[in-house]
mmCIF file of C-alpha atoms in Angstrom:
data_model
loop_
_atom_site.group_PDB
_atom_site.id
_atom_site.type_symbol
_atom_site.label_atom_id
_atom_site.label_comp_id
_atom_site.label_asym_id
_atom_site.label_seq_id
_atom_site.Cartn_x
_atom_site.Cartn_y
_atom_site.Cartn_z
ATOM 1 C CA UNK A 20 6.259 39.884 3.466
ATOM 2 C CA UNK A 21 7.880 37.653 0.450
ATOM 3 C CA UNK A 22 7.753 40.189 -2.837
ATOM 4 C CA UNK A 23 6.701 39.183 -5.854
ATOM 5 C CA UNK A 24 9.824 36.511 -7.235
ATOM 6 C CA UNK A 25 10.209 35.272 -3.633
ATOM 7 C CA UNK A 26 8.118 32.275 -1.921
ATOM 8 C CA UNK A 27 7.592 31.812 1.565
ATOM 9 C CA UNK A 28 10.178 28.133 1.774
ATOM 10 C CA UNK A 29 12.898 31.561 1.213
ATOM 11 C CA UNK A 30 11.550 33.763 3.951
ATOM 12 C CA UNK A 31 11.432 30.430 6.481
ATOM 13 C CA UNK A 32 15.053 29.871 5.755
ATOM 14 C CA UNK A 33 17.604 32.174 8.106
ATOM 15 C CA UNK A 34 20.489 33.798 6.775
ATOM 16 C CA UNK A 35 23.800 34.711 7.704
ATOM 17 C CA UNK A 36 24.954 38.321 7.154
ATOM 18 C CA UNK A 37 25.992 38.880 3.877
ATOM 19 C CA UNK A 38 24.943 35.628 2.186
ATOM 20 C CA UNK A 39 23.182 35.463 -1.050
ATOM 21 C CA UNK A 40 20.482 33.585 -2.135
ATOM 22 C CA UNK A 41 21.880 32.237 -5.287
ATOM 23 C CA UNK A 42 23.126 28.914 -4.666
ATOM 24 C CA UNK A 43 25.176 28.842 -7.475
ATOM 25 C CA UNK A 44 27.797 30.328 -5.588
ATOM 26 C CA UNK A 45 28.311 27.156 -4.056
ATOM 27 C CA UNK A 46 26.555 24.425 -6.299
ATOM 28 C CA UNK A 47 27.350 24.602 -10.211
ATOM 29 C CA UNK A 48 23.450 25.166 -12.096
ATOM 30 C CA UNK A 49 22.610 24.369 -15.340
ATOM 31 C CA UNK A 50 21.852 28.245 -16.759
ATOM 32 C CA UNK A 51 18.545 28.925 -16.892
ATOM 33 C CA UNK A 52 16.269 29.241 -20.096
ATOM 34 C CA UNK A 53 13.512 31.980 -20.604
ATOM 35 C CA UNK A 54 13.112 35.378 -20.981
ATOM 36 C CA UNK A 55 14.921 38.022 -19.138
ATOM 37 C CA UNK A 56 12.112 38.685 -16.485
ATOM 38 C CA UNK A 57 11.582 34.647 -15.860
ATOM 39 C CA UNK A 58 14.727 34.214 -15.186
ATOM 40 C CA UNK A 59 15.066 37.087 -12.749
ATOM 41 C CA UNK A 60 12.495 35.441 -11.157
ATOM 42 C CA UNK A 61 13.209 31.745 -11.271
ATOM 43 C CA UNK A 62 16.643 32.237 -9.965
ATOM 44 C CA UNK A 63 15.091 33.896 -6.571
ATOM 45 C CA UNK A 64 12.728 30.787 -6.854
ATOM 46 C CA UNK A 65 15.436 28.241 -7.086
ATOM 47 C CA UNK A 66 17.608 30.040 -4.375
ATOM 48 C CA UNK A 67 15.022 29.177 -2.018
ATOM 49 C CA UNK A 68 14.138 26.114 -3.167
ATOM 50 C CA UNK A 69 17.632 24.595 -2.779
ATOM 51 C CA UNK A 70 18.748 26.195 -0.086
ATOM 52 C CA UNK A 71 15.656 24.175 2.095
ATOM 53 C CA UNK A 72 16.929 20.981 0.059
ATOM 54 C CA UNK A 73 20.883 21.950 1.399
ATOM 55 C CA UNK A 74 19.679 22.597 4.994
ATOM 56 C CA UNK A 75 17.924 19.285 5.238
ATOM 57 C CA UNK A 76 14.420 20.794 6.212
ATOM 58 C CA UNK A 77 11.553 19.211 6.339
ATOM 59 C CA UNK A 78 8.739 21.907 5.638
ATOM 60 C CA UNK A 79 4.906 21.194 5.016
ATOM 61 C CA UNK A 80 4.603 17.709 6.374
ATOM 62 C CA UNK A 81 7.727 16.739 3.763
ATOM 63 C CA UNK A 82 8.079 13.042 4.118
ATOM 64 C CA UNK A 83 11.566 12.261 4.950
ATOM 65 C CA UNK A 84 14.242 11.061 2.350
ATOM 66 C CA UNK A 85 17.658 9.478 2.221
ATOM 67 C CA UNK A 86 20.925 10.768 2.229
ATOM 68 C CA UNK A 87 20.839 9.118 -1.292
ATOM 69 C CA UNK A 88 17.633 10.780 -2.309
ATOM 70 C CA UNK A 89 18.926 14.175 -1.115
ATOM 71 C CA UNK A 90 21.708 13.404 -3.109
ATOM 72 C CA UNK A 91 19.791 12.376 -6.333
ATOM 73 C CA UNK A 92 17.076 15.563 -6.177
ATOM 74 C CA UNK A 93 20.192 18.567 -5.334
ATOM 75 C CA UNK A 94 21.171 16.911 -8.854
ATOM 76 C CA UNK A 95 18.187 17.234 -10.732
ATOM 77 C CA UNK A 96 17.222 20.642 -9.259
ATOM 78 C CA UNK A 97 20.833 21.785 -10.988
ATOM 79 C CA UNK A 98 20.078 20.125 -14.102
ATOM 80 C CA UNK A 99 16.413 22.065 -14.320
ATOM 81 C CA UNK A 100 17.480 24.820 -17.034
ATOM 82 C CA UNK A 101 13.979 25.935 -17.823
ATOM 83 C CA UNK A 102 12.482 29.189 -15.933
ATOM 84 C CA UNK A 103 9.082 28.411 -16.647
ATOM 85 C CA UNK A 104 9.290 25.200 -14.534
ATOM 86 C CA UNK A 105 10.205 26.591 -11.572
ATOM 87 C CA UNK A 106 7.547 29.372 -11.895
ATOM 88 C CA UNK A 107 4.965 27.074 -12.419
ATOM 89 C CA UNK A 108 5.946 25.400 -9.396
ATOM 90 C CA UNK A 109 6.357 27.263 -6.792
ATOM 91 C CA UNK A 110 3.697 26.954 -4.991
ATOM 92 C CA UNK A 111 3.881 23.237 -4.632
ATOM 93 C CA UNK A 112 4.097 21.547 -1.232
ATOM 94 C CA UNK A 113 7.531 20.295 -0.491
ATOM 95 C CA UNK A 114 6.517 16.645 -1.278
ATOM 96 C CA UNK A 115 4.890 17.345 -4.696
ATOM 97 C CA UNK A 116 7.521 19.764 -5.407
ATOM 98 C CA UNK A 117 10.156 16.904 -4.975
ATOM 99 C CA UNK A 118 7.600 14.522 -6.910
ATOM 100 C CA UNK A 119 7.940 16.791 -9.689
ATOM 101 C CA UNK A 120 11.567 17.763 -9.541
ATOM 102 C CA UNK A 121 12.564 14.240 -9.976
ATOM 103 C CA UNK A 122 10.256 14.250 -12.646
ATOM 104 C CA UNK A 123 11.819 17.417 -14.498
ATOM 105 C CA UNK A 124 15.388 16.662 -13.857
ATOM 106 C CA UNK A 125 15.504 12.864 -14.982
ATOM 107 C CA UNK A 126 13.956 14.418 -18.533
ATOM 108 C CA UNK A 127 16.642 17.179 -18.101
ATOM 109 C CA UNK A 128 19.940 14.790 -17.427
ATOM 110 C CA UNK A 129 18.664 11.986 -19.835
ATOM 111 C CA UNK A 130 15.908 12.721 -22.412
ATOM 112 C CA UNK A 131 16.796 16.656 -23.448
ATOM 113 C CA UNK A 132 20.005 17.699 -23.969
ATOM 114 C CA UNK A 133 20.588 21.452 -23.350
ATOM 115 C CA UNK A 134 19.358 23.893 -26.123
ATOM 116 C CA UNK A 135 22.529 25.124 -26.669
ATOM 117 C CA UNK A 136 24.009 21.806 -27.805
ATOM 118 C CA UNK A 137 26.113 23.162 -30.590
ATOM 119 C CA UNK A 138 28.666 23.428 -27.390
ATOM 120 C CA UNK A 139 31.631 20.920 -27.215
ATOM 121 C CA UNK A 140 30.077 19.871 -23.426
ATOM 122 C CA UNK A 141 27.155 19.433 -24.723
ATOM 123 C CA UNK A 142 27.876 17.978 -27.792
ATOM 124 C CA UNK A 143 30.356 14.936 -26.043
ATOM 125 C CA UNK A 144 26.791 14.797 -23.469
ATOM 126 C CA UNK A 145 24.352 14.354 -26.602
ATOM 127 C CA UNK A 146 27.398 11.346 -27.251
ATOM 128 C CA UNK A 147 27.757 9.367 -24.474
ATOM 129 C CA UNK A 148 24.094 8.884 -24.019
ATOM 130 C CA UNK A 149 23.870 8.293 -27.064
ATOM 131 C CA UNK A 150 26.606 5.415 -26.578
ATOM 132 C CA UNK A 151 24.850 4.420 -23.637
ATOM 133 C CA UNK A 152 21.654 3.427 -25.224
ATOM 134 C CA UNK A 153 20.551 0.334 -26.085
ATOM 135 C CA UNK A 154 17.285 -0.740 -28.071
ATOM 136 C CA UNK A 155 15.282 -3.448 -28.840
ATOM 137 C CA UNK A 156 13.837 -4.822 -31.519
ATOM 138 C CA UNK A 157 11.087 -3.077 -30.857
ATOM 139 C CA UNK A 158 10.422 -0.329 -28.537
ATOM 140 C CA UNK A 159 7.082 -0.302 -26.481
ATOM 141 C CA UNK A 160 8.246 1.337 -22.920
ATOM 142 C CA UNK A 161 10.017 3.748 -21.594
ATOM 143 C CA UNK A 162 13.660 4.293 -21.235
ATOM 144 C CA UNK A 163 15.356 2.516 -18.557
ATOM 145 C CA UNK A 164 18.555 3.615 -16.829
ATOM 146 C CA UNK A 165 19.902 0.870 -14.917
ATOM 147 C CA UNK A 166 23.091 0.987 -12.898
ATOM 148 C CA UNK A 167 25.322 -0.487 -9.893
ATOM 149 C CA UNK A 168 25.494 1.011 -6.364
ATOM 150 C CA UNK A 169 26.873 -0.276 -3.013
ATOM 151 C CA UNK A 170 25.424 -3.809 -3.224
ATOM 152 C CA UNK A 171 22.086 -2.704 -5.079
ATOM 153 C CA UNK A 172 21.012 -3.023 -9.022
ATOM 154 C CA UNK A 173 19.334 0.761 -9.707
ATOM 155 C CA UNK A 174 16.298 1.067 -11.963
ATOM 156 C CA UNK A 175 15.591 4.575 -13.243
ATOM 157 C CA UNK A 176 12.234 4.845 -15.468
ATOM 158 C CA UNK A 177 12.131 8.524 -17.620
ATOM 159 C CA UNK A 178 8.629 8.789 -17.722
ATOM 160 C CA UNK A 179 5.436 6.188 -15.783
ATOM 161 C CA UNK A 180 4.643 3.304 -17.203
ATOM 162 C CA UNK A 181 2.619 0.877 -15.690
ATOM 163 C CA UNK A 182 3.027 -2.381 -17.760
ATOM 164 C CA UNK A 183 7.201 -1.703 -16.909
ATOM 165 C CA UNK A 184 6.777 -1.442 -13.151
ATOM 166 C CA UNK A 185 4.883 -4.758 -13.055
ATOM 167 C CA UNK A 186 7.928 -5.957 -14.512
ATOM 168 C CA UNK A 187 10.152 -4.702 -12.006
ATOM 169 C CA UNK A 188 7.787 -5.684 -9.143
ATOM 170 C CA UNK A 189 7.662 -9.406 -10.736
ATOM 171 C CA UNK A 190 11.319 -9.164 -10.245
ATOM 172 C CA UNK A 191 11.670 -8.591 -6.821
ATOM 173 C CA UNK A 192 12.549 -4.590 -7.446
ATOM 174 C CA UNK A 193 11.238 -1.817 -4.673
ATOM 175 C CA UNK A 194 10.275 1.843 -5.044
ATOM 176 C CA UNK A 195 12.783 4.124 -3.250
ATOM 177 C CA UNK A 196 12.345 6.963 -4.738
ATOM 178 C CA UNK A 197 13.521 8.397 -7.194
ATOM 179 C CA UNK A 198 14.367 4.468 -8.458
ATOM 180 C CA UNK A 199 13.315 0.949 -8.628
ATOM 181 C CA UNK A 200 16.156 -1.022 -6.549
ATOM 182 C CA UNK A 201 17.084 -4.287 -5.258
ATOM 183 C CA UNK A 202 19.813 -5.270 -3.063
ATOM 184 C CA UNK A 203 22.041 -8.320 -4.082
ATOM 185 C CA UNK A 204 25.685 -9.382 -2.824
ATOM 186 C CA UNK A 205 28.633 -8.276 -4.335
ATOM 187 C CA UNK A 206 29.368 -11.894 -5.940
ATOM 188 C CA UNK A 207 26.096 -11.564 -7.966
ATOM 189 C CA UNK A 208 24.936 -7.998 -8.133
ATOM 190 C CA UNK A 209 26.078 -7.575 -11.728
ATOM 191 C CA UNK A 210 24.361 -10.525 -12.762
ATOM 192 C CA UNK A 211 20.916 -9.018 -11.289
ATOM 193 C CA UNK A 212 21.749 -5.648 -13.108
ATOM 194 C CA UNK A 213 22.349 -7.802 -16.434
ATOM 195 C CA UNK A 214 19.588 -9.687 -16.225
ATOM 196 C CA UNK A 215 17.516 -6.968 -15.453
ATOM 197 C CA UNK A 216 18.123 -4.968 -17.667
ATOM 198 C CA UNK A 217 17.807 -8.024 -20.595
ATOM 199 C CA UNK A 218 14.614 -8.375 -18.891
ATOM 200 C CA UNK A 219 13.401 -4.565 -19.392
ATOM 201 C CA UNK A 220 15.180 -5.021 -23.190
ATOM 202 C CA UNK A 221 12.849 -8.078 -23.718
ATOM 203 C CA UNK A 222 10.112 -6.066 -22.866
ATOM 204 C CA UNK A 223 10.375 -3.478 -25.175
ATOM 205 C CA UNK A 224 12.058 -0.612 -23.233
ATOM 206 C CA UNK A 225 15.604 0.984 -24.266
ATOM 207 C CA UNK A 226 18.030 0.571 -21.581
ATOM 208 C CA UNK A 227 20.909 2.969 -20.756
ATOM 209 C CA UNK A 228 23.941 2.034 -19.165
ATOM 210 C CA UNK A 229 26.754 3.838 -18.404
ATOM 211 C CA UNK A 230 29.150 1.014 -17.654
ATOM 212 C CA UNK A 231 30.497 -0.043 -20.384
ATOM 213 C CA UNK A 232 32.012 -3.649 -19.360
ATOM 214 C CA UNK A 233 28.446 -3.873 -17.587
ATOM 215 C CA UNK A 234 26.575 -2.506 -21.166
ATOM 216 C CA UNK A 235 28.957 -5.143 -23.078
ATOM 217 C CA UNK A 236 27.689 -7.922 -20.935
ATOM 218 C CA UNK A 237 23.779 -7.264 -21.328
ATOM 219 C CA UNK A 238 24.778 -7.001 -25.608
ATOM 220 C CA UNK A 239 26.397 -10.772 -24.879
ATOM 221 C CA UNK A 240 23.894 -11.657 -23.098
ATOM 222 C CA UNK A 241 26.415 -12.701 -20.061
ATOM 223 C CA UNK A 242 24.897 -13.331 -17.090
ATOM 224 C CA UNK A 243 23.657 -16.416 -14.477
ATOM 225 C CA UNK A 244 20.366 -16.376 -14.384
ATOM 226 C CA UNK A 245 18.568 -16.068 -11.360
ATOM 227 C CA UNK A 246 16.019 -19.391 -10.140
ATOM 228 C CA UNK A 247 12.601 -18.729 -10.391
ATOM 229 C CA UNK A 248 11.640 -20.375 -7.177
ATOM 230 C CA UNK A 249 13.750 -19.811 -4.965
ATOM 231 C CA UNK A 250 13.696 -18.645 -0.961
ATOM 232 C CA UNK A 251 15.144 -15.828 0.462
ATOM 233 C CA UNK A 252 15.009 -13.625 3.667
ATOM 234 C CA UNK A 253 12.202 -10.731 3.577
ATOM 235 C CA UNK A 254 13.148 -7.089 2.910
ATOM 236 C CA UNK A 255 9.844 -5.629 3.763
ATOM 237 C CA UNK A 256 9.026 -3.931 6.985
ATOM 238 C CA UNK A 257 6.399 -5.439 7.809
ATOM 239 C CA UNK A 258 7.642 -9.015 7.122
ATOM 240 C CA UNK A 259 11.228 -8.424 8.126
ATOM 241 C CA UNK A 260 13.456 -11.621 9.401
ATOM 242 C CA UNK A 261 10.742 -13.562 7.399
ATOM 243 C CA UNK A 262 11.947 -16.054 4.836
ATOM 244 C CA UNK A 263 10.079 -15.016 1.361
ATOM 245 C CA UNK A 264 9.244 -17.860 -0.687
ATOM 246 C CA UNK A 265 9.264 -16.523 -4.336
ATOM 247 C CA UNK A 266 7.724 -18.155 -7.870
ATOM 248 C CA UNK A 267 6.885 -14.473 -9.548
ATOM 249 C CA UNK A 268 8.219 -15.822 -12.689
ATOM 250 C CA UNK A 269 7.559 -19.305 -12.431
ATOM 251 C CA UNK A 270 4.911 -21.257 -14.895
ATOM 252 C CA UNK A 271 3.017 -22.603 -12.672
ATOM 253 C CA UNK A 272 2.241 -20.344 -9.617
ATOM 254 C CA UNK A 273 -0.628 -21.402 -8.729
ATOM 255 C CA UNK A 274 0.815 -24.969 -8.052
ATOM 256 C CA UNK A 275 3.539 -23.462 -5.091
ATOM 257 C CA UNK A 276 0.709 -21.151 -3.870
ATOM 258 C CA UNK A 277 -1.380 -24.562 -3.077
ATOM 259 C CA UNK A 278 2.029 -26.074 -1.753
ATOM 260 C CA UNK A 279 2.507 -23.032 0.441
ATOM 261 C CA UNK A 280 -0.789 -22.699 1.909
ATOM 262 C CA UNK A 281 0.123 -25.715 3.766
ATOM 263 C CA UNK A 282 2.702 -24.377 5.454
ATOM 264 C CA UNK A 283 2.372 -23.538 9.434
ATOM 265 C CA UNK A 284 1.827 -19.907 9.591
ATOM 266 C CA UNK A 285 2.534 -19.102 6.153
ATOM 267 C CA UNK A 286 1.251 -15.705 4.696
ATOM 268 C CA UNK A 287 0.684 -17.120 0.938
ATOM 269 C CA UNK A 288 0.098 -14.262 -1.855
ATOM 270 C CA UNK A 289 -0.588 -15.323 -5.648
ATOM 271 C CA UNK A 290 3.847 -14.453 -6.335
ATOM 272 C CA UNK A 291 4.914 -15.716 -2.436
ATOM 273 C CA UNK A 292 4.782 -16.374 0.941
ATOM 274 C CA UNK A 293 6.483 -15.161 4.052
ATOM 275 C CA UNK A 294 7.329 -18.131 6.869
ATOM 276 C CA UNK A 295 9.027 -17.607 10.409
ATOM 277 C CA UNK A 296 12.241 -18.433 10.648
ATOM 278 C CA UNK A 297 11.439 -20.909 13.639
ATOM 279 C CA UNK A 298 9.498 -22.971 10.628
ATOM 280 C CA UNK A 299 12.843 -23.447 9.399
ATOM 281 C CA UNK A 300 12.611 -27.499 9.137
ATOM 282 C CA UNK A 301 9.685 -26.898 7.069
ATOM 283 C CA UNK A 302 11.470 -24.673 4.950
ATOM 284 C CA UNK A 303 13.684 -27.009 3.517
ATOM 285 C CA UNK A 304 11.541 -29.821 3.504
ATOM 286 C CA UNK A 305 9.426 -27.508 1.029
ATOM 287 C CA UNK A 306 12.605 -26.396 -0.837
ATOM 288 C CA UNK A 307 13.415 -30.168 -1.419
ATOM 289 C CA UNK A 308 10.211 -31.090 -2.448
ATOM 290 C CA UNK A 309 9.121 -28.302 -4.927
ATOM 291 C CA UNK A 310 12.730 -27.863 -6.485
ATOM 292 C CA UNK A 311 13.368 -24.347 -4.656
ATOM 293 C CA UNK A 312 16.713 -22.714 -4.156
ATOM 294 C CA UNK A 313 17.868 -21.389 -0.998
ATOM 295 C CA UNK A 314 19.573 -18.366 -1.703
ATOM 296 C CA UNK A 315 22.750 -18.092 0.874
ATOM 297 C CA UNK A 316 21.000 -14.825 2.941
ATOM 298 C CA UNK A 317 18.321 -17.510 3.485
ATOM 299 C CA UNK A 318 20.927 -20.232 4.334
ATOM 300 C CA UNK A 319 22.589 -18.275 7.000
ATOM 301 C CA UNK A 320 18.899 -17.731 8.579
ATOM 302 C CA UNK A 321 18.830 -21.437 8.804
ATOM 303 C CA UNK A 322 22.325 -21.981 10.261
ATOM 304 C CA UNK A 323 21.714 -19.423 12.876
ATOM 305 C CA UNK A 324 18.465 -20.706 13.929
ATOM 306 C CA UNK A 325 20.068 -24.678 13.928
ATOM 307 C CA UNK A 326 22.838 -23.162 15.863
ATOM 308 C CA UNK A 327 20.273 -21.524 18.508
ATOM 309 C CA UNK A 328 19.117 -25.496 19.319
ATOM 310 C CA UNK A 329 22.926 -26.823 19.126
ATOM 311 C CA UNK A 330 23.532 -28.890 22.219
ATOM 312 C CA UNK A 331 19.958 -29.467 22.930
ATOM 313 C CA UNK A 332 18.593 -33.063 23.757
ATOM 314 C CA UNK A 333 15.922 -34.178 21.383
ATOM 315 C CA UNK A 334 13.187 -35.531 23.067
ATOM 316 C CA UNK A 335 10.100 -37.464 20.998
ATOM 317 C CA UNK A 336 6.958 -36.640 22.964
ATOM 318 C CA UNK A 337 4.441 -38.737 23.739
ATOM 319 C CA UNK A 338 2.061 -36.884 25.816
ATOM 320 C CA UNK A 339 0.036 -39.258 27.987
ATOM 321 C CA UNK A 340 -3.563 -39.259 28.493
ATOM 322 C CA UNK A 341 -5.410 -39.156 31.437
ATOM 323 C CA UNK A 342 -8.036 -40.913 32.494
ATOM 324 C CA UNK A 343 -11.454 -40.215 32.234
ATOM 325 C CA UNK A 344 -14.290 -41.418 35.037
ATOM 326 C CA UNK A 345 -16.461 -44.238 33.832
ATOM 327 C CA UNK A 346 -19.682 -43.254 31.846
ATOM 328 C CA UNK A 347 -22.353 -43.055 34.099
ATOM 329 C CA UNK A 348 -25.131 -45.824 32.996
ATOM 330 C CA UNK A 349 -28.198 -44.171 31.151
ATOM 331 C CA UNK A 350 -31.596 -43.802 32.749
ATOM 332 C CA UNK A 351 -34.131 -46.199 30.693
ATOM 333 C CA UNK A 352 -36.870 -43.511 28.741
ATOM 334 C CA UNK A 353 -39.631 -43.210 30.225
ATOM 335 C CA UNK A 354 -43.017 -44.557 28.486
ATOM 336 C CA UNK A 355 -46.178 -43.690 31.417
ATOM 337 C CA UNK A 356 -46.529 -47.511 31.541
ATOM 338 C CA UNK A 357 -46.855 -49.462 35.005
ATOM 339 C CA UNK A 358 -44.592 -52.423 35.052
ATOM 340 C CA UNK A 359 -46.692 -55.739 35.113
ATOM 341 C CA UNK A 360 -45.466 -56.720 38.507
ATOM 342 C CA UNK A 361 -46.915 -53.861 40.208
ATOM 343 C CA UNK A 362 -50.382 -53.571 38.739
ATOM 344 C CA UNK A 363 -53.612 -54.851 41.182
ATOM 345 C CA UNK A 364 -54.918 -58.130 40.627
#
């Protein structure tokens, strides 16, 4: 039965002979902060947490997560210095625990240095995000880490804030926990992450990057910006291989949402519309006439769809109608009156 300073995620995780719970043996942890009987105990409590996260277990219905997102909480559970924290949750499901350790450890990496910051490591730390900052005029939102990753622009948020992830969602940006990303080519994915994080900037939330030929860029304002209507082939599950008509940021939305509707099969929303690719003709015809820009994901869709009916003969249709059998004449009413010719004289 666990003892007290043990949870039950340690007692469902098997051990070699001889191994240790602490997993600083193998992972480097930030040292923990508390008094001497909370951190007896929050060290048995963070054993077993991170050996489940190592293993790659999924315990208590845990939804599943990335190699990335793996990745991103084993960080922020090392970066968790306070004992208290990891008493207080303990008891969490694995989902809510992750929830919250993404939570913790963002505010641990980029919001509180370590207590002990009279150190020289923690000193240069306190430094370079310091460096890394930048503010606006005025500040109204929460701070925004933004940063570069294999073909994607990565939005960190320190804290919820509603009004800031409408303006990620208005620019085409998708939770994947523990960030707000959006995947771009290589020839244009520091432009995104520029204008992006101008964008956030504009809005009233300081933005930290740690790039600084990428941090230079947003300060001179270097970047192409992106079209505001513009089509492009669907991300999302559930419309997937879909061109995505998009006027988020547009003036007039309501004027492309008419223009959409018209469209054969479209599924028009108040920001967009999803069309099949086989409505590809229609696609352009729209793009032409509304001033939209095909990105060149979306142009490839339409080459490969042209190149399915290369070689074909184009035939105009005229279906033929048949004929119909002549109208049978219609029965006079009937009025209960004898015709003159056959009454008696």
């Amino acid at each position: 039965m666990p003892t007290l300073g043990d949870t039950l995620l340690k007692d469902l995780i098997t051990k070699e002979a001889g191994e240790t719970d602490d997993p600083a043996n193998d992972i480097e942890c930030a040292t923990l902060t508390g008094s001497e009987k909370q951190i007896s105990w929050a060290t048995d409590i963070r054993a077993s947490r991170m050996n489940v996260v190592e293993s790659g277990c999924l315990l208590f219905n845990a939804p599943p997560i990335s190699q990335e997102q793996s990745e991103e909480l084993m960080r922020c559970l090392q970066s968790i210095r306070r004992a208290h924290w990891w008493i207080e949750t303990r008891t969490l499901g694995y989902g809510q625990f992750m929830l919250a350790a993404f939570d913790e450890g963002f505010k641990a990496q980029y919001v509180m240095p370590p207590a002990d910051n009279t150190t020289t490591h923690a000193m240069l730390a306190a430094a370079v995000l310091t460096e890394a900052l930048l503010a606006p005029a005025k500040t109204r939102g929460p701070v925004a880490e933004v940063s570069l990753a294999a073909g994607k622009v990565r939005v960190v948020l320190i804290e919820f804030d509603e009004a800031t992830n409408t303006v990620l969602k208005r620019c085409g940006y998708r939770w994947e926990a523990p960030a707000w990303t959006r995947q771009a080519v290589d020839d244009v994915v520091g432009h995104r992450a520029v204008e992006i994080a101008v964008r956030l900037l504009a809005h009233g939330c300081p933005v930290r990057i740690f790039d600084e030929a990428l941090r230079q860029r947003v300060v001179e304002n270097d970047y192409e910006p992106e079209s505001p209507r513009r089509v492009e082939v669907s991300t999302s599950k559930k419309y997937s291989t879909k061109f995505h008509l998009l006027w988020t940021l547009d003036a007039n939305p309501v004027k492309f949402k008419k223009s959409a509707q018209q469209l054969h099969g479209a599924k028009v929303f108040d920001d967009g519309a999803y069309v099949s690719v086989s409505h590809f003709e229609d696609i352009l015809d729209f793009a032409d006439q509304n001033g939209f820009t095909i990105t060149p994901e979306a142009q490839s869709l339409i080459d490969a769809e042209k190149q399915k009916l290369a070689g074909s003969v184009k035939v105009v249709a005229q279906p033929k109608m048949a004929e119909c059998a002549p109208p049978k004449p219609a029965l006079l009413a009937v009025t209960g009156e004898i015709d003159a010719e056959l009454l008696d004289d």
